[in-house]
Coordinates of N, CA and C in Angstrom, one line a residue:
M374 N 0.9 -1.0 0.0 CA 0.2 -0.1 -0.1 C 0.5 1.0 0.0
P375 N 0.2 2.4 -1.0 CA 1.2 3.6 -0.7 C 1.4 4.6 0.3
I376 N 2.5 4.9 1.2 CA 2.8 5.2 2.4 C 3.3 6.5 2.2
L377 N 2.8 7.6 3.1 CA 2.9 9.0 2.3 C 4.0 9.4 3.8
A378 N 5.4 10.6 3.4 CA 6.1 10.7 4.6 C 6.6 11.9 3.8
A379 N 7.4 13.2 5.1 CA 7.3 14.0 4.7 C 9.0 13.8 6.3
V380 N 9.6 14.7 5.7 CA 11.6 14.8 6.9 C 10.8 16.2 6.3
A381 N 12.2 17.2 7.1 CA 12.9 17.7 7.2 C 14.8 17.9 8.0
I382 N 15.5 17.6 7.0 CA 16.8 17.6 7.2 C 17.6 19.3 7.4
V383 N 18.2 19.6 7.9 CA 18.8 20.5 9.0 C 20.5 20.0 9.4
S384 N 21.5 20.4 8.0 CA 23.2 20.3 7.8 C 23.9 21.3 8.3
A385 N 25.2 21.2 8.5 CA 26.0 22.2 8.4 C 26.9 21.9 7.5
G386 N 28.0 23.2 7.1 CA 28.2 23.2 5.7 C 29.7 22.5 6.3
K387 N 30.0 22.2 5.1 CA 31.4 20.9 5.1 C 32.8 22.1 5.3
A388 N 33.8 22.0 6.5 CA 34.6 22.2 6.6 C 36.4 21.3 6.2
S389 N 37.3 22.0 5.4 CA 38.0 20.6 5.8 C 39.3 21.8 5.9
A390 N 40.2 20.6 5.2 CA 41.6 21.5 5.0 C 42.6 20.5 4.5
D391 N 43.8 20.5 4.8 CA 44.8 19.7 3.2 C 45.2 18.4 4.0
I392 N 45.3 18.5 6.0 CA 45.4 17.4 6.6 C 44.6 17.1 7.5
L393 N 44.4 17.5 7.9 CA 43.4 17.6 9.2 C 41.5 18.1 8.5
Y394 N 40.6 16.6 8.1 CA 39.5 17.0 8.4 C 38.6 16.6 9.4
T395 N 37.6 17.4 8.9 CA 36.5 16.9 10.1 C 34.8 17.5 10.2
K396 N 34.0 17.0 10.4 CA 33.2 17.4 9.7 C 32.0 16.6 11.0
S397 N 31.2 17.8 11.7 CA 30.5 17.6 12.1 C 28.8 18.9 11.9
S398 N 27.5 17.3 11.2 CA 26.8 17.7 12.1 C 25.6 16.4 12.4
V399 N 24.1 16.6 11.7 CA 23.5 16.2 13.4 C 23.3 14.4 12.3
S400 N 23.4 14.6 11.5 CA 23.8 12.9 11.1 C 25.7 12.4 11.0
D401 N 26.2 13.0 10.4 CA 27.6 13.1 10.1 C 28.3 13.1 11.0
R402 N 29.8 12.6 11.9 CA 31.2 12.7 12.4 C 32.0 12.5 12.3
R403 N 33.0 12.8 11.1 CA 34.1 12.3 10.9 C 35.4 13.0 11.3
H404 N 36.4 12.1 11.5 CA 38.1 12.8 11.6 C 38.9 12.0 11.2
F405 N 39.7 12.2 9.9 CA 41.1 11.9 9.7 C 42.0 12.9 9.2
L406 N 42.8 11.8 9.2 CA 44.4 12.3 8.9 C 44.7 11.4 7.8
Q407 N 45.2 13.0 6.6 CA 45.1 12.8 5.2 C 46.5 13.3 4.8
V408 N 47.4 12.6 4.0 CA 48.0 12.4 3.8 C 48.1 12.8 2.2
D409 N 48.9 13.6 1.9 CA 48.5 13.8 -0.3 C 50.4 13.8 -0.2
V410 N 51.3 13.0 -0.8 CA 52.5 13.0 -1.5 C 52.7 12.5 -2.9
S411 N 53.8 12.8 -3.4 CA 54.1 13.0 -4.9 C 53.0 10.6 -4.9
W412 N 54.0 10.4 -3.9 CA 53.9 8.9 -4.1 C 52.1 8.0 -4.0
G413 N 51.4 9.0 -3.9 CA 50.1 8.9 -3.7 C 49.6 9.2 -2.4
E414 N 48.1 8.9 -2.3 CA 47.9 9.6 -0.9 C 47.0 8.7 0.7
L415 N 47.5 8.6 2.1 CA 47.3 7.7 2.1 C 46.2 9.0 3.9
E416 N 45.1 7.6 3.9 CA 44.5 8.4 5.1 C 43.6 7.8 6.4
I417 N 44.2 8.0 7.4 CA 43.5 7.6 8.3 C 42.6 7.4 9.2
G418 N 41.8 7.6 9.5 CA 40.6 7.8 10.6 C 38.9 7.2 9.6
Q419 N 38.4 8.4 9.8 CA 36.8 7.9 9.9 C 36.6 8.1 9.0
T420 N 36.8 8.0 7.3 CA 36.6 7.8 6.5 C 36.0 6.5 4.8
D421 N 35.8 7.7 4.1 CA 35.0 5.4 3.4 C 36.2 5.3 2.9
G422 N 35.8 3.9 2.0 CA 36.3 3.1 2.1 C 36.8 3.6 0.1
A423 N 37.9 2.8 0.0 CA 38.7 2.6 -1.2 C 37.4 2.3 -2.3
R424 N 37.1 1.5 -1.7 CA 35.1 0.9 -3.4 C 34.9 1.9 -3.6
N425 N 34.5 2.4 -1.6 CA 33.0 3.2 -2.6 C 32.8 4.3 -2.8
R426 N 34.7 4.9 -3.2 CA 35.6 6.1 -3.5 C 35.6 6.0 -4.5
L427 N 36.6 5.0 -5.1 CA 36.8 4.4 -6.9 C 35.3 3.8 -7.5
V428 N 35.1 3.3 -6.8 CA 34.0 2.3 -7.8 C 32.6 2.9 -8.0
A429 N 32.2 3.3 -9.5 CA 30.9 3.5 -10.5 C 29.7 3.8 -9.7
A430 N 29.0 3.4 -8.5 CA 27.4 2.5 -8.8 C 26.2 3.8 -9.5
G431 N 25.4 2.7 -9.8 CA 24.8 3.6 -10.1 C 22.8 3.2 -8.5
A432 N 23.6 2.6 -8.1 CA 22.4 2.8 -7.3 C 23.2 2.3 -5.1
K433 N 22.1 2.5 -4.2 CA 22.3 3.4 -3.4 C 23.0 1.1 -3.2
P434 N 24.1 0.6 -1.8 CA 24.8 -0.6 -1.9 C 23.4 -1.4 -1.1
L435 N 24.0 -2.9 -1.5 CA 22.6 -3.8 -0.8 C 23.0 -4.0 -0.3
A436 N 24.1 -4.3 1.2 CA 23.9 -3.4 2.6 C 24.9 -3.2 3.4
A437 N 23.9 -3.0 4.2 CA 25.0 -1.6 5.6 C 26.3 -2.3 4.9
G438 N 27.5 -1.2 4.3 CA 28.4 -1.5 4.9 C 29.6 -0.5 6.5
A439 N 30.8 -0.6 6.4 CA 31.5 0.1 6.9 C 32.5 1.5 6.1
G440 N 31.3 2.2 7.1 CA 31.3 2.9 6.3 C 32.1 4.9 7.1
N441 N 31.6 5.9 6.8 CA 32.5 6.3 6.9 C 32.9 6.6 8.2
S442 N 31.4 6.3 9.5 CA 32.0 6.2 10.3 C 33.1 5.3 11.7
T443 N 33.5 4.6 10.7 CA 34.7 3.3 11.2 C 35.4 3.7 11.0
A444 N 36.5 3.6 11.4 CA 38.6 4.1 11.9 C 38.9 3.2 10.8
K445 N 39.2 3.5 9.4 CA 40.4 3.2 9.0 C 41.5 3.5 8.5
L446 N 42.6 2.4 7.2 CA 43.8 2.7 6.3 C 43.4 2.9 4.8
T447 N 43.4 3.6 4.7 CA 43.2 3.7 3.4 C 44.0 4.3 2.4
Y448 N 44.5 4.1 0.9 CA 45.9 4.3 0.4 C 45.2 4.6 -1.3
Y449 N 45.7 5.3 -1.5 CA 45.6 5.7 -2.9 C 46.6 5.9 -3.3
T450 N 46.2 5.4 -5.1 CA 48.0 5.5 -6.0 C 48.0 7.3 -6.6
P451 N 48.5 7.5 -6.8 CA 49.1 8.8 -8.4 C 48.0 7.8 -9.2
P452 N 47.1 9.2 -9.8 CA 46.3 8.7 -11.2 C 47.9 8.7 -12.2
L453 N 47.8 7.4 -12.9 CA 49.1 7.6 -13.9 C 47.9 6.8 -15.2
R454 N 48.2 7.6 -16.5 CA 47.6 7.3 -17.5 C 46.1 7.2 -17.6
G455 N 45.4 7.9 -15.9 CA 43.7 7.2 -16.5 C 43.2 6.3 -15.2
F456 N 44.2 5.8 -14.3 CA 43.9 4.2 -13.7 C 44.4 4.9 -12.3
E457 N 43.2 4.5 -11.4 CA 43.7 4.4 -10.4 C 43.1 3.3 -9.1
V458 N 44.1 3.2 -8.7 CA 44.1 2.2 -7.4 C 43.7 2.7 -5.9
G459 N 42.8 1.9 -5.3 CA 42.8 1.9 -3.8 C 42.7 0.6 -3.2
A460 N 43.3 0.1 -1.5 CA 42.9 -0.3 -0.9 C 42.6 0.3 0.4
S461 N 41.7 -0.6 1.4 CA 41.1 -0.3 2.6 C 41.2 -1.7 3.9
Y462 N 41.7 -1.3 5.2 CA 42.4 -1.9 5.8 C 41.3 -1.5 7.0
T463 N 40.4 -2.3 7.5 CA 39.8 -2.2 8.1 C 39.4 -3.1 9.9
P464 N 40.4 -2.6 10.9 CA 39.7 -3.7 11.2 C 38.6 -3.8 12.5
L465 N 37.8 -2.8 12.5 CA 36.6 -3.0 12.9 C 36.0 -2.6 14.7
P466 N 36.5 -2.1 14.6 CA 36.6 -2.3 16.2 C 34.9 -2.2 17.0
R467 N 35.3 -2.1 18.4 CA 34.0 -2.2 18.9 C 33.1 -1.3 19.1
G468 N 32.5 -0.5 18.7 CA 31.5 0.6 19.1 C 29.9 0.5 19.2
D469 N 29.2 2.4 18.9 CA 28.4 1.7 19.5 C 27.6 1.2 19.2
A470 N 26.1 1.3 19.0 CA 25.4 0.3 18.0 C 24.5 0.4 16.4
D471 N 26.2 2.1 16.1 CA 25.5 2.7 14.4 C 27.1 1.7 13.8
L472 N 27.8 1.6 14.5 CA 29.3 1.0 14.1 C 28.6 -0.8 14.2
P473 N 29.8 -1.6 13.8 CA 29.9 -3.0 13.6 C 31.3 -3.6 14.5
D474 N 30.6 -4.4 15.4 CA 30.5 -5.3 16.2 C 32.0 -6.3 16.2
P475 N 33.3 -6.4 16.7 CA 34.3 -7.4 16.4 C 34.0 -8.6 15.6
R476 N 32.1 -9.3 17.8 CA 32.1 -10.2 17.6 C 31.6 -11.0 15.7
E477 N 31.1 -10.1 15.2 CA 30.0 -9.9 14.0 C 31.0 -10.4 12.4
A478 N 32.1 -9.0 13.0 CA 32.9 -8.9 11.5 C 34.5 -8.2 11.9
L479 N 35.5 -9.0 11.4 CA 37.2 -8.2 11.8 C 37.9 -8.3 10.3
H480 N 38.6 -7.9 10.7 CA 39.2 -7.3 9.6 C 38.7 -6.9 8.2
L481 N 38.0 -6.0 7.8 CA 37.7 -6.2 6.4 C 38.7 -5.3 5.5
V482 N 38.6 -6.0 4.5 CA 39.7 -5.1 3.5 C 38.9 -5.1 2.0
E483 N 39.4 -4.3 1.7 CA 38.7 -3.9 0.1 C 39.5 -3.4 -0.9
A484 N 39.5 -3.3 -2.4 CA 40.2 -2.9 -2.8 C 39.8 -2.4 -4.2
A485 N 40.1 -1.7 -5.3 CA 38.7 -0.6 -5.7 C 39.8 -0.5 -7.3
I486 N 39.4 -0.1 -8.5 CA 40.6 0.4 -9.5 C 39.0 1.8 -10.0
R487 N 40.5 2.1 -11.0 CA 39.3 2.4 -11.6 C 40.3 3.4 -12.6
K488 N 39.0 3.8 -14.5 CA 40.3 3.5 -15.7 C 39.4 4.7 -15.7
T489 N 39.9 6.3 -16.4 CA 39.1 7.5 -16.9 C 39.5 7.6 -18.1
V490 N 38.6 8.2 -18.9 CA 38.4 8.5 -20.2 C 37.5 9.5 -20.6
T491 N 37.8 9.8 -22.0 CA 37.9 11.2 -22.3 C 37.1 11.1 -24.2
V492 N 35.6 10.8 -24.5 CA 36.1 11.0 -26.2 C 35.1 11.3 -26.3
G493 N 34.9 12.5 -26.8 CA 34.7 13.7 -27.8 C 34.2 14.2 -26.0
G494 N 33.1 15.1 -26.3 CA 32.4 15.4 -25.5 C 31.7 14.3 -24.1
V495 N 32.5 13.1 -24.0 CA 32.1 12.7 -23.2 C 32.9 11.8 -21.8
N496 N 32.6 11.5 -20.9 CA 33.7 11.0 -19.6 C 32.9 10.0 -19.6
A497 N 33.6 9.8 -19.2 CA 33.3 8.1 -18.9 C 34.3 7.2 -18.2
R498 N 34.7 6.2 -17.3 CA 34.5 5.7 -15.5 C 34.2 3.9 -15.8
L499 N 35.0 3.0 -15.9 CA 35.0 1.9 -16.0 C 35.6 1.8 -14.5
T500 N 35.5 0.5 -13.3 CA 35.4 0.2 -11.7 C 34.7 -0.5 -11.5
A501 N 36.3 -1.1 -10.9 CA 35.9 -2.3 -10.2 C 36.3 -2.5 -9.4
G502 N 35.5 -3.3 -7.8 CA 35.9 -3.4 -6.4 C 35.5 -4.9 -6.1
T503 N 36.3 -4.4 -4.5 CA 36.3 -5.9 -3.8 C 36.4 -5.8 -2.8
S504 N 36.0 -6.9 -2.2 CA 35.8 -6.7 -0.4 C 36.0 -8.0 0.3
R505 N 36.7 -8.5 1.7 CA 35.9 -10.0 2.4 C 36.1 -9.3 3.9
A506 N 35.4 -10.2 4.3 CA 35.5 -9.8 6.4 C 35.5 -11.3 6.3
R507 N 36.3 -11.9 7.6 CA 36.1 -12.1 8.8 C 34.3 -11.9 10.1
V508 N 33.2 -12.7 9.1 CA 32.6 -12.6 9.7 C 31.4 -14.6 10.7
R509 N 31.0 -14.1 11.7 CA 30.3 -14.4 12.5 C 29.4 -15.9 10.7
S510 N 28.5 -17.0 11.2 CA 27.7 -17.5 10.1 C 26.3 -17.1 10.7
D511 N 26.1 -16.4 11.5 CA 25.1 -15.6 11.8 C 24.8 -13.8 11.7
S512 N 25.9 -13.5 11.0 CA 26.1 -11.9 11.6 C 25.4 -11.1 10.1
R513 N 24.4 -10.4 10.5 CA 24.0 -9.6 9.2 C 24.4 -8.5 8.5
R514 N 25.6 -7.7 9.2 CA 26.1 -6.6 9.4 C 27.0 -6.4 7.9
L515 N 27.6 -7.2 7.9 CA 29.0 -7.5 6.8 C 28.6 -8.3 6.0
P516 N 29.1 -9.0 4.2 CA 28.8 -9.5 4.3 C 30.3 -10.8 4.0
R517 N 30.2 -11.2 3.8 CA 31.6 -11.7 4.2 C 32.4 -12.0 3.1
Q518 N 31.9 -11.5 1.7 CA 32.7 -11.1 0.3 C 32.1 -10.9 -0.9
S519 N 32.5 -9.3 -1.3 CA 31.1 -9.6 -2.9 C 32.4 -8.4 -3.2
W520 N 32.3 -8.4 -4.7 CA 32.9 -7.8 -5.6 C 31.3 -7.2 -6.3
I521 N 31.7 -5.9 -7.6 CA 31.1 -4.9 -8.4 C 31.9 -5.1 -9.4
L522 N 31.2 -4.6 -11.1 CA 31.8 -3.9 -11.8 C 30.9 -2.8 -12.1
G523 N 31.4 -1.8 -12.4 CA 30.5 -0.5 -12.8 C 30.8 0.3 -13.5
T524 N 29.9 1.3 -14.4 CA 30.2 2.1 -15.9 C 29.3 3.6 -15.0
R525 N 30.1 4.8 -15.9 CA 29.4 6.4 -15.3 C 29.5 6.4 -16.7
F526 N 28.4 6.8 -17.4 CA 29.1 7.8 -18.2 C 28.5 9.8 -18.5
A527 N 28.8 10.2 -18.3 CA 28.5 11.4 -18.4 C 28.5 12.6 -19.7
W528 N 27.7 13.3 -20.1 CA 27.6 13.8 -20.9 C 27.0 15.2 -20.9
Q529 N 27.2 16.9 -21.0 CA 27.2 17.7 -20.0 C 26.3 18.0 -19.1
S530 N 24.6 17.8 -19.3 CA 24.0 17.9 -17.8 C 23.5 16.0 -17.3
V531 N 23.6 15.3 -18.2 CA 22.7 13.4 -17.8 C 24.4 12.4 -17.5
T532 N 23.7 12.0 -17.5 CA 24.9 10.9 -16.4 C 24.2 9.8 -16.3
L533 N 24.7 8.2 -16.4 CA 23.9 7.5 -17.0 C 25.1 6.2 -16.3
D534 N 24.6 5.6 -14.7 CA 25.1 4.2 -14.2 C 25.1 3.5 -14.0
G535 N 25.5 2.4 -14.4 CA 25.4 1.5 -14.5 C 26.2 0.2 -14.3
D536 N 26.1 -1.0 -13.3 CA 26.7 -1.7 -12.0 C 26.4 -2.9 -12.1
L537 N 27.3 -4.2 -11.6 CA 26.9 -5.8 -11.7 C 27.4 -5.6 -10.5
R538 N 26.3 -6.5 -9.6 CA 26.9 -6.4 -8.5 C 27.2 -8.6 -7.6
Q539 N 27.9 -8.7 -6.7 CA 27.3 -10.0 -6.1 C 27.8 -9.5 -5.1
Q540 N 27.0 -10.2 -3.7 CA 28.0 -10.2 -2.4 C 27.7 -11.9 -2.0
Q541 N 28.7 -12.3 -1.3 CA 28.3 -13.7 -0.8 C 27.8 -13.3 1.6
E542 N 26.5 -13.3 1.7 CA 26.3 -13.2 2.9 C 26.8 -14.1 4.8
A543 N 26.5 -13.9 5.0 CA 27.9 -14.2 6.2 C 27.0 -15.9 6.9
D544 N 26.1 -16.8 6.3 CA 25.7 -17.9 5.4 C 26.0 -18.8 4.7
G545 N 26.7 -18.1 3.8 CA 26.9 -18.4 2.8 C 26.4 -17.8 1.0
A546 N 24.9 -17.7 1.3 CA 23.9 -17.5 0.7 C 24.9 -15.9 -0.2
S547 N 24.6 -16.5 -2.0 CA 24.7 -15.1 -2.4 C 23.5 -14.3 -3.2
V548 N 24.0 -13.4 -3.2 CA 23.0 -11.9 -3.7 C 23.8 -11.3 -5.4
R549 N 22.8 -11.9 -6.2 CA 23.4 -10.3 -7.1 C 22.5 -9.8 -7.8
S550 N 23.3 -8.4 -7.8 CA 21.8 -7.2 -8.3 C 22.7 -6.8 -9.5
L551 N 21.6 -6.3 -10.6 CA 21.6 -5.1 -11.9 C 21.4 -4.1 -11.3
N552 N 21.9 -3.4 -11.7 CA 22.0 -1.6 -11.3 C 21.6 -0.6 -12.8
A553 N 20.8 0.1 -12.7 CA 21.2 0.9 -13.8 C 20.1 2.3 -13.3
A554 N 21.3 3.7 -13.9 CA 20.7 5.2 -12.9 C 20.7 6.2 -13.9
L555 N 19.9 6.8 -14.2 CA 19.9 8.3 -15.4 C 19.8 9.1 -14.2
A556 N 20.7 10.3 -14.6 CA 20.5 12.0 -14.0 C 20.0 12.6 -14.1
Y557 N 20.3 13.6 -14.6 CA 19.8 15.5 -14.9 C 19.6 16.2 -14.3
G558 N 21.2 17.2 -14.4 CA 20.9 18.8 -13.5 C 20.9 19.5 -14.5
R559 N 20.7 20.7 -14.7 CA 20.4 21.9 -14.5 C 20.4 23.2 -13.9
G560 N 21.0 24.3 -14.1 CA 20.2 24.3 -13.1 C 20.6 24.5 -11.2
D561 N 19.3 24.5 -11.2 CA 19.2 24.6 -9.7 C 17.7 23.4 -9.5
M562 N 17.6 22.6 -10.6 CA 16.6 21.0 -10.4 C 18.2 20.1 -10.6
S563 N 17.5 19.1 -10.0 CA 18.0 17.5 -10.3 C 16.9 16.5 -10.8
L564 N 17.2 15.7 -11.2 CA 16.0 14.5 -11.5 C 17.0 13.1 -11.5
S565 N 16.4 12.2 -10.9 CA 17.2 11.0 -11.7 C 16.4 9.8 -11.5
L566 N 16.5 8.8 -12.6 CA 15.7 7.5 -11.8 C 16.9 6.1 -12.0
Q567 N 16.0 5.3 -11.4 CA 17.1 3.8 -11.0 C 16.3 3.4 -11.1
V568 N 16.5 2.4 -11.3 CA 16.1 0.4 -11.1 C 17.4 -0.5 -11.2
R569 N 16.6 -1.2 -10.2 CA 17.0 -2.3 -9.4 C 16.5 -3.8 -9.8
R570 N 17.3 -4.6 -9.9 CA 17.2 -5.8 -10.5 C 18.0 -6.9 -9.6
T571 N 17.6 -7.9 -7.8 CA 18.2 -8.2 -6.9 C 18.1 -10.0 -7.6
A572 N 18.7 -10.9 -7.6 CA 18.0 -11.7 -7.8 C 19.4 -12.9 -6.8
P573 N 18.5 -13.1 -5.3 CA 19.5 -14.1 -4.6 C 19.2 -16.3 -5.0
D574 N 20.1 -16.6 -4.9 CA 20.5 -18.0 -4.5 C 19.1 -18.4 -4.4
D575 N 18.5 -18.0 -4.0 CA 17.3 -19.6 -3.2 C 15.9 -19.1 -3.4
A576 N 15.8 -17.6 -4.2 CA 14.8 -17.2 -4.3 C 14.0 -16.4 -5.3
A577 N 12.9 -16.5 -6.6 CA 12.8 -15.4 -7.2 C 13.1 -14.2 -7.2
A578 N 14.1 -13.4 -8.5 CA 14.2 -11.9 -9.1 C 13.3 -11.0 -8.0
S579 N 13.1 -10.1 -7.7 CA 12.8 -8.6 -7.2 C 12.9 -7.3 -8.3
D580 N 12.2 -6.7 -8.0 CA 12.8 -5.4 -8.8 C 12.0 -4.1 -8.6
R581 N 13.8 -2.7 -8.7 CA 12.6 -1.8 -7.7 C 13.2 -0.7 -8.7
Y582 N 11.8 0.6 -8.5 CA 12.7 1.2 -9.4 C 12.2 2.0 -8.3
L583 N 13.0 3.8 -8.6 CA 13.0 4.3 -7.8 C 13.3 5.8 -8.6
A584 N 13.4 7.4 -7.9 CA 12.3 8.6 -8.5 C 13.0 9.7 -8.1
D585 N 14.2 10.9 -8.5 CA 14.4 11.5 -6.8 C 14.3 12.8 -7.9
L586 N 14.0 13.6 -7.1 CA 13.3 15.8 -8.1 C 13.5 16.0 -7.0
S587 N 14.6 17.2 -6.6 CA 15.4 18.0 -6.0 C 15.0 19.7 -6.9
Y588 N 15.0 20.5 -5.3 CA 15.3 22.4 -6.6 C 15.2 22.8 -5.6
A589 N 16.1 24.0 -5.7 CA 16.9 24.5 -4.7 C 15.9 26.1 -4.9
I590 N 15.6 26.2 -3.9 CA 15.1 27.8 -4.2 C 16.2 28.4 -4.3
T591 N 16.9 28.5 -3.5 CA 17.8 29.6 -3.0 C 19.4 29.0 -2.0
P592 N 20.5 29.6 -2.7 CA 21.7 28.2 -1.9 C 21.5 27.8 -0.9
R593 N 20.5 28.2 0.2 CA 20.6 27.2 1.8 C 19.2 26.8 1.8
W594 N 18.5 26.6 1.0 CA 16.5 26.6 1.0 C 17.2 25.4 0.0
Q595 N 15.7 24.2 0.0 CA 16.1 23.2 -0.9 C 14.8 22.2 -0.5
V596 N 14.3 22.0 -1.8 CA 13.2 21.1 -1.3 C 12.9 19.8 -2.1
S597 N 13.0 18.4 -1.6 CA 12.9 17.4 -2.4 C 11.8 16.1 -2.5
A598 N 11.4 15.9 -3.5 CA 10.2 14.7 -3.8 C 11.1 13.1 -3.9
D599 N 11.0 11.8 -3.4 CA 11.1 10.6 -4.4 C 10.1 9.7 -3.8
T600 N 9.7 9.1 -4.5 CA 9.1 7.4 -4.9 C 9.8 6.8 -5.3
G601 N 9.7 5.7 -4.7 CA 10.0 4.1 -4.6 C 8.9 3.0 -4.8
F602 N 9.4 2.3 -5.8 CA 8.2 1.4 -5.8 C 8.6 0.0 -6.4
D603 N 8.1 -0.8 -5.2 CA 9.1 -2.7 -4.9 C 8.6 -3.4 -6.0
T604 N 9.0 -4.5 -6.2 CA 7.7 -5.7 -6.4 C 8.9 -7.0 -6.2
G605 N 8.0 -7.6 -5.3 CA 8.7 -8.3 -4.6 C 8.2 -10.3 -5.2
S606 N 9.2 -11.1 -4.2 CA 9.4 -12.6 -5.2 C 8.3 -13.0 -5.7
G607 N 7.1 -12.5 -4.6 CA 6.3 -13.3 -5.4 C 5.0 -12.6 -6.2
G608 N 5.9 -11.7 -6.8 CA 4.1 -10.6 -8.2 C 3.3 -10.4 -7.1
G609 N 3.2 -11.1 -6.4 CA 1.5 -10.8 -6.8 C 1.5 -9.3 -5.6
A610 N 0.0 -8.6 -5.8 CA 0.4 -7.6 -5.0 C 0.3 -7.6 -3.8
D611 N -0.2 -8.1 -3.0 CA 0.5 -8.0 -1.6 C 2.4 -8.0 -1.4
A612 N 3.1 -8.6 -2.9 CA 4.8 -8.6 -2.7 C 5.2 -7.4 -2.5
R613 N 3.7 -6.8 -3.0 CA 4.5 -5.4 -4.3 C 4.2 -3.7 -3.0
A614 N 5.1 -3.1 -3.4 CA 4.6 -1.6 -2.5 C 5.2 -0.2 -2.6
A615 N 4.7 0.6 -2.3 CA 4.9 2.5 -2.9 C 5.6 3.3 -1.8
V616 N 6.9 3.8 -1.5 CA 6.3 5.0 -0.9 C 7.1 6.2 -1.5
V617 N 6.1 7.4 -1.0 CA 6.5 8.3 -1.4 C 7.2 9.2 -0.5
K618 N 7.9 10.4 -0.8 CA 8.7 11.3 0.6 C 8.4 12.1 0.0
V619 N 8.3 13.3 0.9 CA 8.1 14.8 0.7 C 9.3 15.6 1.7
G620 N 10.7 16.2 1.2 CA 11.4 17.0 2.6 C 12.3 18.4 1.5
A621 N 11.9 18.3 3.0 CA 13.2 20.1 2.7 C 14.5 20.3 3.1
R622 N 15.7 21.0 3.3 CA 16.9 20.7 3.1 C 17.6 22.4 3.7
L623 N 17.9 22.4 4.8 CA 18.2 24.0 4.9 C 20.1 23.9 5.8
Q624 N 20.7 24.9 4.9 CA 21.8 24.4 4.8 C 22.1 25.9 5.4
F625 N 23.1 25.7 6.6 CA 23.7 27.0 7.1 C 25.2 26.7 6.8

């Protein structure tokens, strides 16, 4: 059945420096050390992993991973002939409810490679990434291992993303997902359309369709609306759900 929700978001502006980066807001707090030298870039602390940074992904991850709230060590090579390579190690220390627990996951290793080319007026990115972690058989926080292949093509105000992913859950089950996204942004308006097809090993495939629209009234005022439609594995009326959200953002 359709669900209508309204949300209001208040966030603080970004604050950054060459070596020390700190961001504090209602929903995000990060602290990490960043060193950028001729042989590459090294980050230590609460930052995105190499796979999240380098891989062009057309939709949100299949499952929650160790994001920018978890301390990690990440290294990026300098760009060479359009290639960039990155690797991350996350020990996953004990934390509160928002952080992974070492009883459920340990030693997350991520690696990714990205190739950027420009042909005519089209900018293209080809990416690949993988991750592996030691997890308990009943863990639901992180997959045991995963891989992703992604593409992104940008031309003027239009961006097209696509990716193929597979992850192995802690209990050994595998899930494969095919994602595509089309985005258009011009002036104060942006529009994006996404489609995802998910196929677990032991169940029928399901589809999800997303549409997002945002408009900036002023540089600090923004209104947005998005809708999502899911078709479950059963394919019947009871396996479908639609969600509509309307929100406003104030940045100061």
